[in-house]
CSV table of C-alpha atoms in Angstrom, one decimal:
chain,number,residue,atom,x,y,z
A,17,UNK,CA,0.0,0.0,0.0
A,18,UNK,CA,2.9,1.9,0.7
A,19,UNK,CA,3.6,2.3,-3.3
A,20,UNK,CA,0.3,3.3,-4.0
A,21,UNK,CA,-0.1,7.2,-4.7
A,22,UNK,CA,-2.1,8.9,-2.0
A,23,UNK,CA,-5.4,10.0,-3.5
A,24,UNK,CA,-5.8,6.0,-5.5
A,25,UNK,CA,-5.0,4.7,-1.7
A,26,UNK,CA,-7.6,6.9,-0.1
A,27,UNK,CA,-10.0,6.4,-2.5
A,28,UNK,CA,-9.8,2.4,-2.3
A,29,UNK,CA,-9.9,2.4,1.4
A,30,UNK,CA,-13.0,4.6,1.6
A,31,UNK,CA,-14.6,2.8,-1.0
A,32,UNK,CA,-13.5,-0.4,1.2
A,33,UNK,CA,-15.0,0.9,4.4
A,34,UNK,CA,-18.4,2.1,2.8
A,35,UNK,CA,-18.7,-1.0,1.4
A,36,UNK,CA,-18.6,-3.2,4.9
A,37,UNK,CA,-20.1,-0.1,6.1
A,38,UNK,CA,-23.1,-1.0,4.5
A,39,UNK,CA,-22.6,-5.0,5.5
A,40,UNK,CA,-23.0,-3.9,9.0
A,41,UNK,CA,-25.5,-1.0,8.6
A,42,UNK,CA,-27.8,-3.8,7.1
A,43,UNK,CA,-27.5,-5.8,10.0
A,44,UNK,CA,-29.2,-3.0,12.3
A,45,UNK,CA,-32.1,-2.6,9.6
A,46,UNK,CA,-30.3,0.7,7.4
A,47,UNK,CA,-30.2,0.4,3.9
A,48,UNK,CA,-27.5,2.6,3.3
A,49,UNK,CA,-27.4,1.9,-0.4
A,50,UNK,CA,-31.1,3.1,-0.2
A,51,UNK,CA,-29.9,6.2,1.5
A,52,UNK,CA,-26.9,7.5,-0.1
A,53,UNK,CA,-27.3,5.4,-3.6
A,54,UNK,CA,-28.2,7.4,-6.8
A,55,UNK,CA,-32.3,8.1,-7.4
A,56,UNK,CA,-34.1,9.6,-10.3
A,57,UNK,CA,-33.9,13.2,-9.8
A,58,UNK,CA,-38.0,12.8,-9.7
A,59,UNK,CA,-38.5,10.7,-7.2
A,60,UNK,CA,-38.7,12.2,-3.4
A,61,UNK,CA,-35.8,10.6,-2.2
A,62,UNK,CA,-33.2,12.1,-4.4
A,63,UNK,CA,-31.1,15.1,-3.3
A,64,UNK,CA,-28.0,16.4,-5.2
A,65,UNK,CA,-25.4,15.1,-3.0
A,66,UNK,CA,-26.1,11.8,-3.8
A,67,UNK,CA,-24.3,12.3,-7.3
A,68,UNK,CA,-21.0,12.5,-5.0
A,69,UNK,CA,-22.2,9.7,-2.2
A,70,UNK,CA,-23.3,7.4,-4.6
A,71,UNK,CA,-19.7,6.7,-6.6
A,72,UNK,CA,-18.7,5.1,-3.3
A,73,UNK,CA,-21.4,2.6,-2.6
A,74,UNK,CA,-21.8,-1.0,-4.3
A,75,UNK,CA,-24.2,-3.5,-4.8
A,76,UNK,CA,-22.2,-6.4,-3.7
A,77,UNK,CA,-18.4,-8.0,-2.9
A,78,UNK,CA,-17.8,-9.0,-6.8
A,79,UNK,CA,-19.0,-5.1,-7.9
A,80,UNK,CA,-16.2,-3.6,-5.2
A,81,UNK,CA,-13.3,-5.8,-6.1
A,82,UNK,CA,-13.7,-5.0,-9.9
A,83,UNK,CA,-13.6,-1.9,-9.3
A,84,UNK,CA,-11.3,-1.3,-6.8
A,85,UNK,CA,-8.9,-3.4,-8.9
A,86,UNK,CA,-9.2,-1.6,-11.9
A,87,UNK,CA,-8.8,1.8,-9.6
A,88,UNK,CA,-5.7,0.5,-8.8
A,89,UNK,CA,-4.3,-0.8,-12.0
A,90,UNK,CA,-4.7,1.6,-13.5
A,91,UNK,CA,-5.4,4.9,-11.5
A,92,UNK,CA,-2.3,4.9,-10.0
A,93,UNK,CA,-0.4,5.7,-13.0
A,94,UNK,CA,-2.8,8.4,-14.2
A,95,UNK,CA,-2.1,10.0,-11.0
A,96,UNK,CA,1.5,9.6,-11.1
A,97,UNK,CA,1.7,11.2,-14.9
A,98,UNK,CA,-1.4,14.0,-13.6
A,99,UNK,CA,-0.8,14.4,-9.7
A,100,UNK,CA,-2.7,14.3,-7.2
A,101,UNK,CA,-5.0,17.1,-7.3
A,102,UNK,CA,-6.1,16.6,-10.9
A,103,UNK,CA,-6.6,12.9,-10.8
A,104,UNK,CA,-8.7,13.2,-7.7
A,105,UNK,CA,-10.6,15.9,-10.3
A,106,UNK,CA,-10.7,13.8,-12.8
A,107,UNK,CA,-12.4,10.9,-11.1
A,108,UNK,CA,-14.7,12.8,-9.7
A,109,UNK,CA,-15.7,14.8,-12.7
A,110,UNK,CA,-16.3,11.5,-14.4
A,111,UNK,CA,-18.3,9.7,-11.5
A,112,UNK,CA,-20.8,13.1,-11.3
A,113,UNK,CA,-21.0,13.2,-15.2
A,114,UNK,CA,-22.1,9.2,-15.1
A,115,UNK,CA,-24.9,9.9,-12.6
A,116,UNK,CA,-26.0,12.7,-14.6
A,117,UNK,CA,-26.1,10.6,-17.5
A,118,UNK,CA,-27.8,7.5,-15.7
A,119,UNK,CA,-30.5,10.5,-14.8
A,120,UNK,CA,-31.0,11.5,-18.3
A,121,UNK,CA,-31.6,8.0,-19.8
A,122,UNK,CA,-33.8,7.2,-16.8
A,123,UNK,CA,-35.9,9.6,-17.9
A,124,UNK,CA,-36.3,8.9,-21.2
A,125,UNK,CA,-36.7,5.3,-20.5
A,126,UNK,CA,-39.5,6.1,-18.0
A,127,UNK,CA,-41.1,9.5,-18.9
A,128,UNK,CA,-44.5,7.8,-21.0
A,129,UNK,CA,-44.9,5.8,-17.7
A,130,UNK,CA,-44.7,9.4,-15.4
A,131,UNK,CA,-48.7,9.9,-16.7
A,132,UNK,CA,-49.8,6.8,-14.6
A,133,UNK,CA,-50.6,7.3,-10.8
A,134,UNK,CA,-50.1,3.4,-10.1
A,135,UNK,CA,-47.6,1.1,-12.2
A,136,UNK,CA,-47.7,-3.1,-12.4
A,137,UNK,CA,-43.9,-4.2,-11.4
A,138,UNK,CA,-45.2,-7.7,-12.3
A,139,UNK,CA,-45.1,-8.4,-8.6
A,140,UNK,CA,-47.6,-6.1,-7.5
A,141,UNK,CA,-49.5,-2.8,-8.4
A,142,UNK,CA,-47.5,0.2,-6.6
A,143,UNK,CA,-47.8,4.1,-6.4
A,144,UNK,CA,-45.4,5.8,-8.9
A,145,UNK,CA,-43.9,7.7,-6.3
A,146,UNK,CA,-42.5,4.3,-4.9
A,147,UNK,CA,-41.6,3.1,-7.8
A,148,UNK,CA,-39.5,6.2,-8.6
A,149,UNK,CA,-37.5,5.3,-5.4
A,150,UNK,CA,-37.0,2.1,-6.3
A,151,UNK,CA,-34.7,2.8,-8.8
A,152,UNK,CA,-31.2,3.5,-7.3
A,153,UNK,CA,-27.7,3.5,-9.1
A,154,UNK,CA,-24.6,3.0,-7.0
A,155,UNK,CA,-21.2,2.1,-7.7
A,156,UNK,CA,-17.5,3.9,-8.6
A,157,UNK,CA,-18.0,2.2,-12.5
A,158,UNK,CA,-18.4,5.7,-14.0
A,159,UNK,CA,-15.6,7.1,-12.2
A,160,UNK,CA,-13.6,3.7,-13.3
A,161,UNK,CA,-15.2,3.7,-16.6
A,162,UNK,CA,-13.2,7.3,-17.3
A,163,UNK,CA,-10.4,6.4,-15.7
A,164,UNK,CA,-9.8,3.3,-18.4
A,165,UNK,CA,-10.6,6.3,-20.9
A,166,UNK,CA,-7.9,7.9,-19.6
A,167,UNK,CA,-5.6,5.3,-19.6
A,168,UNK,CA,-6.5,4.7,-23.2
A,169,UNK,CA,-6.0,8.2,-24.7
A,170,UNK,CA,-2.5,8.5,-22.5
A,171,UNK,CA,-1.0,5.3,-23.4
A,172,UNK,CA,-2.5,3.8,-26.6
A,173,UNK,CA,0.1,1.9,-28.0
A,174,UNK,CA,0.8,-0.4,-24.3
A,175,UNK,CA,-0.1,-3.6,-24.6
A,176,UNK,CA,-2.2,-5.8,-21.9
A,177,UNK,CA,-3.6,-9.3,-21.7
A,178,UNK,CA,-6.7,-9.7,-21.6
A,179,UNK,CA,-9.0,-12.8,-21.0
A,180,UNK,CA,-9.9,-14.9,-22.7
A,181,UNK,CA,-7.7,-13.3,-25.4
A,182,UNK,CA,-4.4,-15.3,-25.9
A,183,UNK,CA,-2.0,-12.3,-26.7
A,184,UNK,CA,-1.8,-9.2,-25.9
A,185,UNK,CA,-3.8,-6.6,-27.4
A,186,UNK,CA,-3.1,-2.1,-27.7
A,187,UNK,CA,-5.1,-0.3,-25.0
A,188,UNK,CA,-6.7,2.1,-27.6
A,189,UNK,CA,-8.3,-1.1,-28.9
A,190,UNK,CA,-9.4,-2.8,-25.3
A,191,UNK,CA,-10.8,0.9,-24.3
A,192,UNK,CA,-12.9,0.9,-28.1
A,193,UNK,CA,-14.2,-2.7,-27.5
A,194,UNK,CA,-15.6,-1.6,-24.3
A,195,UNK,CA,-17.3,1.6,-25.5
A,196,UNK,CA,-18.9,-0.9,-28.2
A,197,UNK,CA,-19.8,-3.6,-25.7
A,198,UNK,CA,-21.3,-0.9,-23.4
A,199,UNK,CA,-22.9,1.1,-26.3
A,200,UNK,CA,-24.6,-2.7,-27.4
A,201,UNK,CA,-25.6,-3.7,-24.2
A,202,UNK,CA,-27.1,-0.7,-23.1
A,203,UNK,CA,-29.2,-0.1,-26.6
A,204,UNK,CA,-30.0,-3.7,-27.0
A,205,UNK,CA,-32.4,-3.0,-23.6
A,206,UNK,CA,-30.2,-5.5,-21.5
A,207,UNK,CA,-31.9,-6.6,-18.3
A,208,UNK,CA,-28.7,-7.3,-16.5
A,209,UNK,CA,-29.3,-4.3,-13.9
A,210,UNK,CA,-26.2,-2.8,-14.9
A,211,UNK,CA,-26.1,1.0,-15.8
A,212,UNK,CA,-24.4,1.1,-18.9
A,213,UNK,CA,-24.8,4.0,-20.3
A,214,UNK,CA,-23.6,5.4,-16.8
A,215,UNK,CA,-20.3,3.6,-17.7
A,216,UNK,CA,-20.5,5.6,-21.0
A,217,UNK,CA,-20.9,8.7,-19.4
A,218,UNK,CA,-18.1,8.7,-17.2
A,219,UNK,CA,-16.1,7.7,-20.4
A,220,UNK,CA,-17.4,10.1,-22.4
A,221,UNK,CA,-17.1,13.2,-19.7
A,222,UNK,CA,-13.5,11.7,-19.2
A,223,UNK,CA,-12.9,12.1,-23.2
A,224,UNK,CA,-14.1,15.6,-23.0
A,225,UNK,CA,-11.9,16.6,-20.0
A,226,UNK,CA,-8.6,15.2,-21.5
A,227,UNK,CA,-9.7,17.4,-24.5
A,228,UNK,CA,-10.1,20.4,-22.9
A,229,UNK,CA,-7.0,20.4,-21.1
A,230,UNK,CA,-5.3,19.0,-24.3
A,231,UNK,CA,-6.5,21.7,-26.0
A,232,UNK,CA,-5.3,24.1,-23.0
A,233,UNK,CA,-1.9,22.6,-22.6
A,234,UNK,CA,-1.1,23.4,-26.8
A,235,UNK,CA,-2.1,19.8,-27.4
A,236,UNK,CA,0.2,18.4,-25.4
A,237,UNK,CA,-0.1,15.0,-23.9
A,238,UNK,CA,0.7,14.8,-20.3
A,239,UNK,CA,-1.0,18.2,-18.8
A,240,UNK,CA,1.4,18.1,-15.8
């Protein structure tokens, strides 16, 4: 741990300790997913610090170590080439930018159901207002989503294995598989309860930022 840069450490311990948090808030009856998680911004239990909050809860031990794996693989070099300061900038721009995202294609999904006062979940006939609250984003995937962006666009010509692929393969073309997968899944109306165009957000937020202070440093590649 002692290698890992400062704002990458913090940032996987707090998302550690939220995590079993959680574990030991459901114990004593708190959902704290429920509380600090992501709603649509029309239902009553959304408020706007919850596009900070929610980058730091998760739906389960599998969703945190795939995340927090990928935070460090590859974070830590993105803040060792950008510092400190605008890595912890970075993430963050790209975690709030993937909530606002998730929002906007919630509400496009759902807005032809907003007319109804009661809606058939296929369980049982609820209120909208409860159904509104049911639906809750949480996870650091956005935020990690931008950070492989990142990676990407700063280092397109490494090479890393991935599996099942028996070789090794550019970064520039693991990062545009991804955006294809993610683009497919999310139009192809996947039921997987995955927010995909969430990760797409953070990605594409992520692309934007890099340009910006591309553009800003004369088109320079390393913006220290």
């Amino acid at each position: 741990m002692n290698n890992i840069p400062v704002v990458t450490k913090n940032l996987l311990i707090i998302n550690v300790l939220c995590f079993f948090g959680s574990v030991v808030a459901m114990k004593y009856g708190i959902n704290l997913n429920d509380l600090l998680g992501l709603h649509c911004f029309m239902a009553s239990d959304f408020n706007l610090a919850q596009l900070i909050t929610y980058m730091f809860m998760h739906g389960g031990f599998q969703h945190l170590f795939f995340n927090m794996f990928a935070l460090w693989m590859f974070g830590r070099t993105l803040e060792q080439v950008w510092g400190p300061k605008r890595f912890l900038l970075y993430y963050v721009a790209c975690g709030i930018g993937a909530g606002l995202v998730q929002e906007l294609v919630q509400y496009v999904q759902f807005s032809d159901l907003l007319q109804y006062e009661n809606i058939d979940t296929g369980v049982a006939v609820i209120p909208m207002t409860e159904y509104l609250n049911l639906m809750t984003t949480v996870g650091a995937s956005g935020a990690i989503y931008g950070i492989l962006m990142a990676f990407g666009m700063l280092f397109p010509e490494s090479r890393m294995f991935v599996f099942p692929i028996p070789f090794p393969i550019k970064t520039k073309y693991f990062v545009i598989g991804y955006v294809a997968l993610e683009l497919f899944l999310g139009i192809g109306a996947s039921m997987d309860g995955v927010a995909h165009f969430a990760h797409l957000g953070g990605m594409f937020f992520g692309f934007i930022l890099i340009m910006y202070w591309r553009k800003k440093n004369g088109n320079g590649q390393f913006y220290y």
